[in-house]
mmCIF file of C-alpha atoms in Angstrom:
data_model
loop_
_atom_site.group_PDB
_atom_site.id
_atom_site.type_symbol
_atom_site.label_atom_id
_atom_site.label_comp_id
_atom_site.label_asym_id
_atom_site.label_seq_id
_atom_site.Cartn_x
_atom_site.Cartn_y
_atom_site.Cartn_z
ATOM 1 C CA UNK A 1021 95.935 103.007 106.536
ATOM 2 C CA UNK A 1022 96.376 102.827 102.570
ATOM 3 C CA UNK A 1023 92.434 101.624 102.190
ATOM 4 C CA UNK A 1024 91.143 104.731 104.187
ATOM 5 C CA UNK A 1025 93.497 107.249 102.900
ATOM 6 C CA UNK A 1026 92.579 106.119 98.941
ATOM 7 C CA UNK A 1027 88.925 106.293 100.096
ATOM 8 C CA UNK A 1028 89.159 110.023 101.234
ATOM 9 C CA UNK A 1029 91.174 110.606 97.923
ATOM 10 C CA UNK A 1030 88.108 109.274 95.998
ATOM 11 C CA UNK A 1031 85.585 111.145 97.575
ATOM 12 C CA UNK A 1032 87.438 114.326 97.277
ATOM 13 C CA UNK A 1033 87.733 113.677 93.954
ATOM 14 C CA UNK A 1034 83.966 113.545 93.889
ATOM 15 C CA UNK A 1035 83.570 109.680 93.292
ATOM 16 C CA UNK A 1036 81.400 107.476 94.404
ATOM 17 C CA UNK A 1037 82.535 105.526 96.823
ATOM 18 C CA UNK A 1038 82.019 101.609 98.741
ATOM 19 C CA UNK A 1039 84.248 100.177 100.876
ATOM 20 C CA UNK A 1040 84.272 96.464 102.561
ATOM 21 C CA UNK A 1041 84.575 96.900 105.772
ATOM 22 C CA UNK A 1042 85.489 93.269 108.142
ATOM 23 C CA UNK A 1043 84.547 94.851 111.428
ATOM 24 C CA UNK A 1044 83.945 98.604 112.037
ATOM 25 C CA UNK A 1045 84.771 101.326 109.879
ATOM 26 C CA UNK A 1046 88.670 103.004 109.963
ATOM 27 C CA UNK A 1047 88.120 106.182 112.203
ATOM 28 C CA UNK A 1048 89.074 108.434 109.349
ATOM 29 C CA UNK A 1049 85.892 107.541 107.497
ATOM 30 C CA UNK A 1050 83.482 108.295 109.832
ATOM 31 C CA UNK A 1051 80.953 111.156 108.875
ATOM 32 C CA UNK A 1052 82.481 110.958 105.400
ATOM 33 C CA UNK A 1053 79.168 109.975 103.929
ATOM 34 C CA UNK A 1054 80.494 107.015 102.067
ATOM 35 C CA UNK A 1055 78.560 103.613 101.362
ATOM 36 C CA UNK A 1056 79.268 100.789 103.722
ATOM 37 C CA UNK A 1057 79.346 96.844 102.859
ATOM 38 C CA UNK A 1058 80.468 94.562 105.871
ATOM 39 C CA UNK A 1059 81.858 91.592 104.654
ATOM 40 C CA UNK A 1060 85.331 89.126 104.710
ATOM 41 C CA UNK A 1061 87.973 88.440 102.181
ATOM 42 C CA UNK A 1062 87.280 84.681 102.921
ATOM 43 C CA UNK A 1063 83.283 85.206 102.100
ATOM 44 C CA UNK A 1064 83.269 85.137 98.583
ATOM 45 C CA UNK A 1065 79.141 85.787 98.556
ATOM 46 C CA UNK A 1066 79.908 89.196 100.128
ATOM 47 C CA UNK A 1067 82.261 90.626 98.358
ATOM 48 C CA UNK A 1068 79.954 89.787 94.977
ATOM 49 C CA UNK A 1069 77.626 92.042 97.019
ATOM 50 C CA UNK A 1070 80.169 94.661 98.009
ATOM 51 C CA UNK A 1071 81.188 95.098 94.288
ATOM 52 C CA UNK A 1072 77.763 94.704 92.532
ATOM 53 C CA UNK A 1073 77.266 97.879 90.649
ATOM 54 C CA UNK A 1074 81.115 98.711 90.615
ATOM 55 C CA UNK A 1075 83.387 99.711 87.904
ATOM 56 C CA UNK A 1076 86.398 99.654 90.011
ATOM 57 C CA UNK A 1077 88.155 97.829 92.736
ATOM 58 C CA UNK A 1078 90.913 98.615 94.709
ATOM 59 C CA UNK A 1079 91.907 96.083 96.507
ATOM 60 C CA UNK A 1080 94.073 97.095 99.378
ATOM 61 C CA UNK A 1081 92.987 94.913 101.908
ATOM 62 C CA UNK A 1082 95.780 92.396 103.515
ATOM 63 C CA UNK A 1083 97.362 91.125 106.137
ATOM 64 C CA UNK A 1084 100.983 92.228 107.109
ATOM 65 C CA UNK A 1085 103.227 90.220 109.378
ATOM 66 C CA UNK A 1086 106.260 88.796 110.253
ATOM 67 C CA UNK A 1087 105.313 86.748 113.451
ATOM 68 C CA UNK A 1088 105.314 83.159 113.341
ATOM 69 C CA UNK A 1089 101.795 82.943 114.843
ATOM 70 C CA UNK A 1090 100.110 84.857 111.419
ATOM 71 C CA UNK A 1091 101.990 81.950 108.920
ATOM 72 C CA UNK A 1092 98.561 80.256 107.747
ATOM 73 C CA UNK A 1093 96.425 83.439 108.298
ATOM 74 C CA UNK A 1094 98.699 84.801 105.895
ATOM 75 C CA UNK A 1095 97.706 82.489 103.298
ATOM 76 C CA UNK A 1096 94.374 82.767 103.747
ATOM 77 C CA UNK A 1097 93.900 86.055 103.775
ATOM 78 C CA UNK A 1098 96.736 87.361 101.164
ATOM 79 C CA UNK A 1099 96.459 84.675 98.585
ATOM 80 C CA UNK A 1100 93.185 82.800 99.346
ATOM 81 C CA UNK A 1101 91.401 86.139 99.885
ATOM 82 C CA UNK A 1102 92.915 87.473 97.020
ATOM 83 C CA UNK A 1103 91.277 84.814 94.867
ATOM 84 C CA UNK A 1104 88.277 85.230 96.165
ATOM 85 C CA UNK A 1105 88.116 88.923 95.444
ATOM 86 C CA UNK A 1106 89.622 88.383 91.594
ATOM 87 C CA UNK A 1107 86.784 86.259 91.218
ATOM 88 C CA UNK A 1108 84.341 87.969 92.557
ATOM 89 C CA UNK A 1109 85.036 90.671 90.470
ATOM 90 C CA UNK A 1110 84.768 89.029 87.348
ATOM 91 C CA UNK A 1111 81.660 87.853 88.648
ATOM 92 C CA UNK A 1112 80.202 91.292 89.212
ATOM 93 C CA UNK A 1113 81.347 92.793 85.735
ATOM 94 C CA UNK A 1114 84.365 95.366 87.476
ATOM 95 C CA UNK A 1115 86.056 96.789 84.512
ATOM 96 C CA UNK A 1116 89.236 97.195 86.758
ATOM 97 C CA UNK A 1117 90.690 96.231 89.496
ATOM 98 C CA UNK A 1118 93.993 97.989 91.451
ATOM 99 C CA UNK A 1119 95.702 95.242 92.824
ATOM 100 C CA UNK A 1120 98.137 96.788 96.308
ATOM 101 C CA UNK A 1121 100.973 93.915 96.526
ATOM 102 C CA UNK A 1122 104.258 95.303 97.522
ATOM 103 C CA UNK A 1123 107.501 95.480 97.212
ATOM 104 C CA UNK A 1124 108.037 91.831 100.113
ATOM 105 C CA UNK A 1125 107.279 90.654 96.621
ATOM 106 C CA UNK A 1126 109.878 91.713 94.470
ATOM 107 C CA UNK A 1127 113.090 90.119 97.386
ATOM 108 C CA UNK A 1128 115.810 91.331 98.769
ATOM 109 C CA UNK A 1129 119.147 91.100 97.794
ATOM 110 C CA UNK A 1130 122.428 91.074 99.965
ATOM 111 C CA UNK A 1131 124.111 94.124 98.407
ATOM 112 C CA UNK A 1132 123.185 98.049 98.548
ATOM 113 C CA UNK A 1133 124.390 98.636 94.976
ATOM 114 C CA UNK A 1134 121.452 96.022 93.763
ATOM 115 C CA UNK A 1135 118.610 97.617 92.951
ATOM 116 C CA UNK A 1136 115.833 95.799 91.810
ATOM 117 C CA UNK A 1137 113.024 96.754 89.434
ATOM 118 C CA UNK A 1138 109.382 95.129 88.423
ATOM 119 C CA UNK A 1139 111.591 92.073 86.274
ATOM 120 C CA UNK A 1140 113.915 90.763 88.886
ATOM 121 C CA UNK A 1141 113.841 87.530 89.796
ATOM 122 C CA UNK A 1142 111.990 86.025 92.976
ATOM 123 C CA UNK A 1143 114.977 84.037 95.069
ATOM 124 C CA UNK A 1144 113.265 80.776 95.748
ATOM 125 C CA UNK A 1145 114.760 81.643 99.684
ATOM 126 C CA UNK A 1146 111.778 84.270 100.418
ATOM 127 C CA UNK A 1147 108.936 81.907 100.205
ATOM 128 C CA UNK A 1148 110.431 80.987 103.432
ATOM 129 C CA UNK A 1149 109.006 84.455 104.415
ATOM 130 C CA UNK A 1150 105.366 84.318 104.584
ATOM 131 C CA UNK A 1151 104.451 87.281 103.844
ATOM 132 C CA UNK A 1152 106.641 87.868 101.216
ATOM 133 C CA UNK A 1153 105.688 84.574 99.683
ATOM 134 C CA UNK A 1154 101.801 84.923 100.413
ATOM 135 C CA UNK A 1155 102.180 88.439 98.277
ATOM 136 C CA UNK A 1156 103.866 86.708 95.435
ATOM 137 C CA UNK A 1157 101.303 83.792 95.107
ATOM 138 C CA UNK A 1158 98.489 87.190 95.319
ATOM 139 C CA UNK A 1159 100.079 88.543 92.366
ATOM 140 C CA UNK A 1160 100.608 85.162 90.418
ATOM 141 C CA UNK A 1161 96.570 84.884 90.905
ATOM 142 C CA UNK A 1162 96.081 88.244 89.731
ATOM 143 C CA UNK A 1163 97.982 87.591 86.545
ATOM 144 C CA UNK A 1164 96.057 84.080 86.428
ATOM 145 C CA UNK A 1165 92.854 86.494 86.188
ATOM 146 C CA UNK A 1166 93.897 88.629 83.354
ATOM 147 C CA UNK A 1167 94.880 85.728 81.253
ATOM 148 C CA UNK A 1168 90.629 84.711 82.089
ATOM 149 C CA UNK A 1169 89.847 88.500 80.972
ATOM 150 C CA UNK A 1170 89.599 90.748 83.955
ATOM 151 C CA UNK A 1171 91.546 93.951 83.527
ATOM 152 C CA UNK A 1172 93.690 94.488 86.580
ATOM 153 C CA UNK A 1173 96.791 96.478 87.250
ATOM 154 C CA UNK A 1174 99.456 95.550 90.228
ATOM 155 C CA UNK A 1175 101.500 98.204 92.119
ATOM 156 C CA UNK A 1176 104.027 97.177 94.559
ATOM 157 C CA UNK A 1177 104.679 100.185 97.206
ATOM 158 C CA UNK A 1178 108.132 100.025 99.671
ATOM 159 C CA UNK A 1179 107.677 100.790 103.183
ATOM 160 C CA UNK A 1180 104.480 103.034 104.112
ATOM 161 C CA UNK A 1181 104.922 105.872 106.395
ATOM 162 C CA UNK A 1182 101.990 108.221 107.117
ATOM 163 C CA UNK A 1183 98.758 109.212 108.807
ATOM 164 C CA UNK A 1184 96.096 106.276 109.818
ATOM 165 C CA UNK A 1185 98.155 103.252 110.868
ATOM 166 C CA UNK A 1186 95.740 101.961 113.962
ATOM 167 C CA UNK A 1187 97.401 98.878 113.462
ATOM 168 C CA UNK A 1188 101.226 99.785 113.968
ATOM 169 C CA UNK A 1189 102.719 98.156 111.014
ATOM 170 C CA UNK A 1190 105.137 100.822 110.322
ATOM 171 C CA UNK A 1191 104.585 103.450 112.742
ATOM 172 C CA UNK A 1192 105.728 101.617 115.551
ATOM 173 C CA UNK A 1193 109.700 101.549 114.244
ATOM 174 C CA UNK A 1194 108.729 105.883 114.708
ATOM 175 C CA UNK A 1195 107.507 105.616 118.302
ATOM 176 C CA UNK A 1196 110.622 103.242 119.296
ATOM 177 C CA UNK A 1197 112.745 105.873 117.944
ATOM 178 C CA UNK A 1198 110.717 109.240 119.778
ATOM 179 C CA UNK A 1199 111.380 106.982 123.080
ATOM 180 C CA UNK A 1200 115.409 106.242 122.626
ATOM 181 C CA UNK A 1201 114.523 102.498 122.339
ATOM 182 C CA UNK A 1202 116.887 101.403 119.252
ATOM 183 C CA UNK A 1203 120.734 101.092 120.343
ATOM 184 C CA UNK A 1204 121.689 98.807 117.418
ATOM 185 C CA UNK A 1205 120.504 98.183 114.017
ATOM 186 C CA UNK A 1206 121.250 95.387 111.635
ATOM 187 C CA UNK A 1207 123.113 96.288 108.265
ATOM 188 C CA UNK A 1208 121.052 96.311 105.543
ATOM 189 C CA UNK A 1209 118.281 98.966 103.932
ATOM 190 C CA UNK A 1210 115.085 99.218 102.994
ATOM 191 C CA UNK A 1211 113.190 101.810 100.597
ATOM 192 C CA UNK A 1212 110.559 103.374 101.780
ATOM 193 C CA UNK A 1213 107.406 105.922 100.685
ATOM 194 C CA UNK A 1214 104.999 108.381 101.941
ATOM 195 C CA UNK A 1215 101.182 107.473 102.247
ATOM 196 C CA UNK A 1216 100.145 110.196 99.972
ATOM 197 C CA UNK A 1217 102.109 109.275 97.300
ATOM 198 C CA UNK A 1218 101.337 105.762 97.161
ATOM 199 C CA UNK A 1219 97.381 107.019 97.028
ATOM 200 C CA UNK A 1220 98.594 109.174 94.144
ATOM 201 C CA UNK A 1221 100.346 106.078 92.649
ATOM 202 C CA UNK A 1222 96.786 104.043 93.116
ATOM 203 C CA UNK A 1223 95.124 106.789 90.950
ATOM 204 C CA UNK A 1224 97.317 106.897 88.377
ATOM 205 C CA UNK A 1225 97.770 103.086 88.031
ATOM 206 C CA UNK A 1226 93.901 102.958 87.695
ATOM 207 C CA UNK A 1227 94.270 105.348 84.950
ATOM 208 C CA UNK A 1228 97.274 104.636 82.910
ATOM 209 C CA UNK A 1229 98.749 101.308 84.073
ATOM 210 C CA UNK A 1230 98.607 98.690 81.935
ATOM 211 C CA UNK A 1231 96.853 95.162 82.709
ATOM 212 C CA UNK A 1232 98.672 92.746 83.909
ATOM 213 C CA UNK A 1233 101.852 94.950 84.731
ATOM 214 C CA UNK A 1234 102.821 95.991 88.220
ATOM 215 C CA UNK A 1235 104.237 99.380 89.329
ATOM 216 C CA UNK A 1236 107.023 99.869 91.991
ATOM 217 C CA UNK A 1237 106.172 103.074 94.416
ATOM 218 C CA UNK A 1238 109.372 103.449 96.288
ATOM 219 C CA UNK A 1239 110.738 107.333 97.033
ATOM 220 C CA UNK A 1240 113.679 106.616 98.462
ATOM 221 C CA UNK A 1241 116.634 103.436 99.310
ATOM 222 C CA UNK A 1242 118.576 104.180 102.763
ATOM 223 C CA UNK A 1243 120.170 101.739 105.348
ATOM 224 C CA UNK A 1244 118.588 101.064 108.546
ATOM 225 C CA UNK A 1245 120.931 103.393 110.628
ATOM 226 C CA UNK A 1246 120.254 106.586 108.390
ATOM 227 C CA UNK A 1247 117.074 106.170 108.166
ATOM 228 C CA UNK A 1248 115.782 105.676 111.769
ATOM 229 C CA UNK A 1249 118.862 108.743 112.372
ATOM 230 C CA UNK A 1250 117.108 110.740 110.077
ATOM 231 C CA UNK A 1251 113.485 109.609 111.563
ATOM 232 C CA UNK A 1252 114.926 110.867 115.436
ATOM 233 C CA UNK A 1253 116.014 114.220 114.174
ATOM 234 C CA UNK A 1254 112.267 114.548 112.684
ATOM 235 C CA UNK A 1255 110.573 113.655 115.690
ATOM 236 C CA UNK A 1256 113.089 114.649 118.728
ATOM 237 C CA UNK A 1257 114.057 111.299 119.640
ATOM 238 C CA UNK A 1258 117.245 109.483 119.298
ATOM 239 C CA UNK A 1259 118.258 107.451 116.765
ATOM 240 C CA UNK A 1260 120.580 103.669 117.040
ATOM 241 C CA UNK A 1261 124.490 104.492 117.703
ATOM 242 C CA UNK A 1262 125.537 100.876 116.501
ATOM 243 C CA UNK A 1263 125.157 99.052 113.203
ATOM 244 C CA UNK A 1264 125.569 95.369 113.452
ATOM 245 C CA UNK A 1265 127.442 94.203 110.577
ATOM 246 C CA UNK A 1266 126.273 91.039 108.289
ATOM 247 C CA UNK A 1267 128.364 88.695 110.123
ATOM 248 C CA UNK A 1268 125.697 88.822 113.314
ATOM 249 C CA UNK A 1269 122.958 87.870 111.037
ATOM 250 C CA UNK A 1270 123.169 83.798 111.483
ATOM 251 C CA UNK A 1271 123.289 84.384 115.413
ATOM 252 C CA UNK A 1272 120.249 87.101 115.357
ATOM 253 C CA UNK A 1273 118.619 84.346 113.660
ATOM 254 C CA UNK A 1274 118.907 81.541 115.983
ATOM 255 C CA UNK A 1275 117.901 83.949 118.661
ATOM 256 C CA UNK A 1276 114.805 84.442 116.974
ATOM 257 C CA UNK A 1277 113.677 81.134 116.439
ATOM 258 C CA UNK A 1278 114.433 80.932 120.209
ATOM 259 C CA UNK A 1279 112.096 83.445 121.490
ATOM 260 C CA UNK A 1280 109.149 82.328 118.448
ATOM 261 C CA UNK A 1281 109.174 78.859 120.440
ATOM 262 C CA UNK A 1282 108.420 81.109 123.611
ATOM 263 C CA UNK A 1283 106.109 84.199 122.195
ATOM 264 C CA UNK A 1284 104.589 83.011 118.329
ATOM 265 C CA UNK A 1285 103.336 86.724 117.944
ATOM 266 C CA UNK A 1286 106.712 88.047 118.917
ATOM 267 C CA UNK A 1287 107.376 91.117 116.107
ATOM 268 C CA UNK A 1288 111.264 89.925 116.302
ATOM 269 C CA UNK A 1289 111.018 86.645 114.624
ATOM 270 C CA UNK A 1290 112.878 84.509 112.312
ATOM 271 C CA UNK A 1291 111.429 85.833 109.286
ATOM 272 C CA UNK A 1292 112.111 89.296 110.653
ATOM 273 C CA UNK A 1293 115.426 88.404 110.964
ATOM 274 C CA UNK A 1294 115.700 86.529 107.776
ATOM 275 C CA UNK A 1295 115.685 89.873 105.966
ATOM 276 C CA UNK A 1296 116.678 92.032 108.630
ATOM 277 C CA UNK A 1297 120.180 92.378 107.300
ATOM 278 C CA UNK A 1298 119.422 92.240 103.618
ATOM 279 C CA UNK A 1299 119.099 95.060 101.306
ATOM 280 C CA UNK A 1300 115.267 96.225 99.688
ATOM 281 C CA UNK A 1301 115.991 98.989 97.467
ATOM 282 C CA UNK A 1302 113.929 99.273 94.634
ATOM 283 C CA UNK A 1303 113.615 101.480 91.307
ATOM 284 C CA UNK A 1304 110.379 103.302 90.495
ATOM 285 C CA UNK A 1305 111.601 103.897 87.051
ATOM 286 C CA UNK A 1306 108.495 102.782 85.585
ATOM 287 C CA UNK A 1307 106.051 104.180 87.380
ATOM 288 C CA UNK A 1308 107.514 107.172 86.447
ATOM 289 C CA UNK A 1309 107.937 106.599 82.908
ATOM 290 C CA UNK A 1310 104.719 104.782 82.172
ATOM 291 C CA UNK A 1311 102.513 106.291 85.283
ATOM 292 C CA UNK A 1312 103.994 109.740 85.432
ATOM 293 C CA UNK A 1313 104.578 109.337 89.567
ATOM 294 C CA UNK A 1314 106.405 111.243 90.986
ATOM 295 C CA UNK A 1315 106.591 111.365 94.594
ATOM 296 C CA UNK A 1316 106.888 114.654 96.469
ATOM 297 C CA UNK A 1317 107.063 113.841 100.366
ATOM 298 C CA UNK A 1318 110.047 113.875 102.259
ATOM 299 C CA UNK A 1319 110.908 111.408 104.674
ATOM 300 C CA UNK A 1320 110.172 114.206 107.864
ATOM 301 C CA UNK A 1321 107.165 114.563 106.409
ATOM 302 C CA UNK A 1322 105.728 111.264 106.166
ATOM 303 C CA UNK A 1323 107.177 110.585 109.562
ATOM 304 C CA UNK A 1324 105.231 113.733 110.991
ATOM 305 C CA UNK A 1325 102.096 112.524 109.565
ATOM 306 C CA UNK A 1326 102.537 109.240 111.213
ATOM 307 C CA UNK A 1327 102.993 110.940 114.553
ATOM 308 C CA UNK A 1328 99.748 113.545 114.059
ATOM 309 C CA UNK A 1329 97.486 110.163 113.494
#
């Protein structure tokens, strides 16, 4: 979603433009007449190829999940593929490179009024969350790879909502919502940003962020129940009626590990539910001191975007 949308951003902008593609091509793309290099994070030899008269890299590619099934793909792809790209770059002279974490690598915490920025701490318990723990080991390499001289900037975008998610990662929560399907909700909040401005954050970071600094894009902090409220009214669906307060989080747990021991791939899963109840809100302070971001789409619009894709 983020890769192709940056992509058409590019080329608009009258760039020249490669992208790595693993498989085929992200429908968007097609007829864009854009340069094409197949290749895999975890085939170092190609992506030297892929980058070989480059002068920047954005590199967006990743794998996000919470089922217990993707635990060691998640290493491999977010932090082993990660290194393999940081080197490759320095191998094939890139005079920047975007890094995309997010903000699964910043934490959580357990109370709305904490809102945490680029310096707050990483509680030791999220590692116990792949993929938040697989994008905090990404960024540790990228910093690793400016201390060895490559010139690379990290931003750290909230939830994505927008056009171009084939692969459901957020847009599903929208469709559950259009159908009636969410009674109850756990306490808890998330931030969350539209597609367009996190491409807009991506161009700026390329141009004014500085190396070895990362960049929170976040528009927004709500709780679960206003936000998927606010998502039904956009969309004509209905939102939750319930919110389950803090004090079901230990049982939601065990009733995930239950049904990972039955369905590994199942989207409810313990580390789902680890941070299911916890607060993500986030400042973007910096990006728009330092960057100049400043994000412009409303919630009902990102969600309409996601629904027109």
């Amino acid at each position: 979603m983020l890769g192709s949308a940056l992509a058409l951003k590019l080329i608009q902008g009258g760039h020249d433009v490669r992208i790595l593609v693993h498989r085929t091509r992200h429908p968007r793309l097609e007829g864009l007449g854009l340069e094409t290099a197949q290749g895999d994070l975890l085939d170092p030899p190609s992506l030297e190829r892929a980058m070989e008269g480059c002068s920047t890299c954005f590199h967006t590619a990743g794998l996000v999940s919470y089922a217990r099934a993707d635990d060691d793909n998640l290493y491999r792809v977010n932090v082993l593929g990660t290194r393999n790209v940081l080197k490759a770059a320095r191998n094939a002279g890139i005079e920047r490179l975007i890094h995309t974490s997010s903000t699964a690598a910043v934490g959580a915490s357990d109370s709305p009024e904490r809102i945490l920025d680029e310096t707050s701490p990483f509680h030791p318990q999220w590692e116990r969350v792949p993929y938040m723990g697989t994008k905090r080991l990404a960024e540790d390499a990228v910093r690793a790879a400016v201390i060895s001289g490559l010139e690379a900037v990290i931003v750290n975008p909230s939830t994505i909502y927008g056009n171009g998610d084939i692969n459901q990662n957020t847009s599903r929560v929208i469709h559950s919502v259009k159908e009636g399907k969410l009674a109850a909700v756990p306490s808890g909040g998330s931030g969350w940003v539209g597609l367009d401005d996190v491409v807009l954050g991506h161009l700026l970071a390329a141009e004014k962020g500085r190396s070895a600094e990362r960049y929170i894009l976040s528009s927004e902090n709500l709780n679960h129940f206003e936000t998927l409220n606010r998502m039904a009214l956009a969309v004509g669906g209905r939102g939750p009626r319930w919110t389950l307060p803090s004090v079901w989080a230990g049982p939601v747990l065990a009733a995930a590990w239950g049904l990972s021991l039955i369905r590994s791939r199942a989207a409810f899963s313990p580390a789902f539910a680890r941070v299911a109840f916890r607060y993500r809100y986030f400042s973007s302070a910096k990006a728009h001191l330092e960057l100049g971001w400043n994000p412009r789409q409303t919630l009902e619009e990102a969600v309409a975007q996601a629904l027109a894709s």
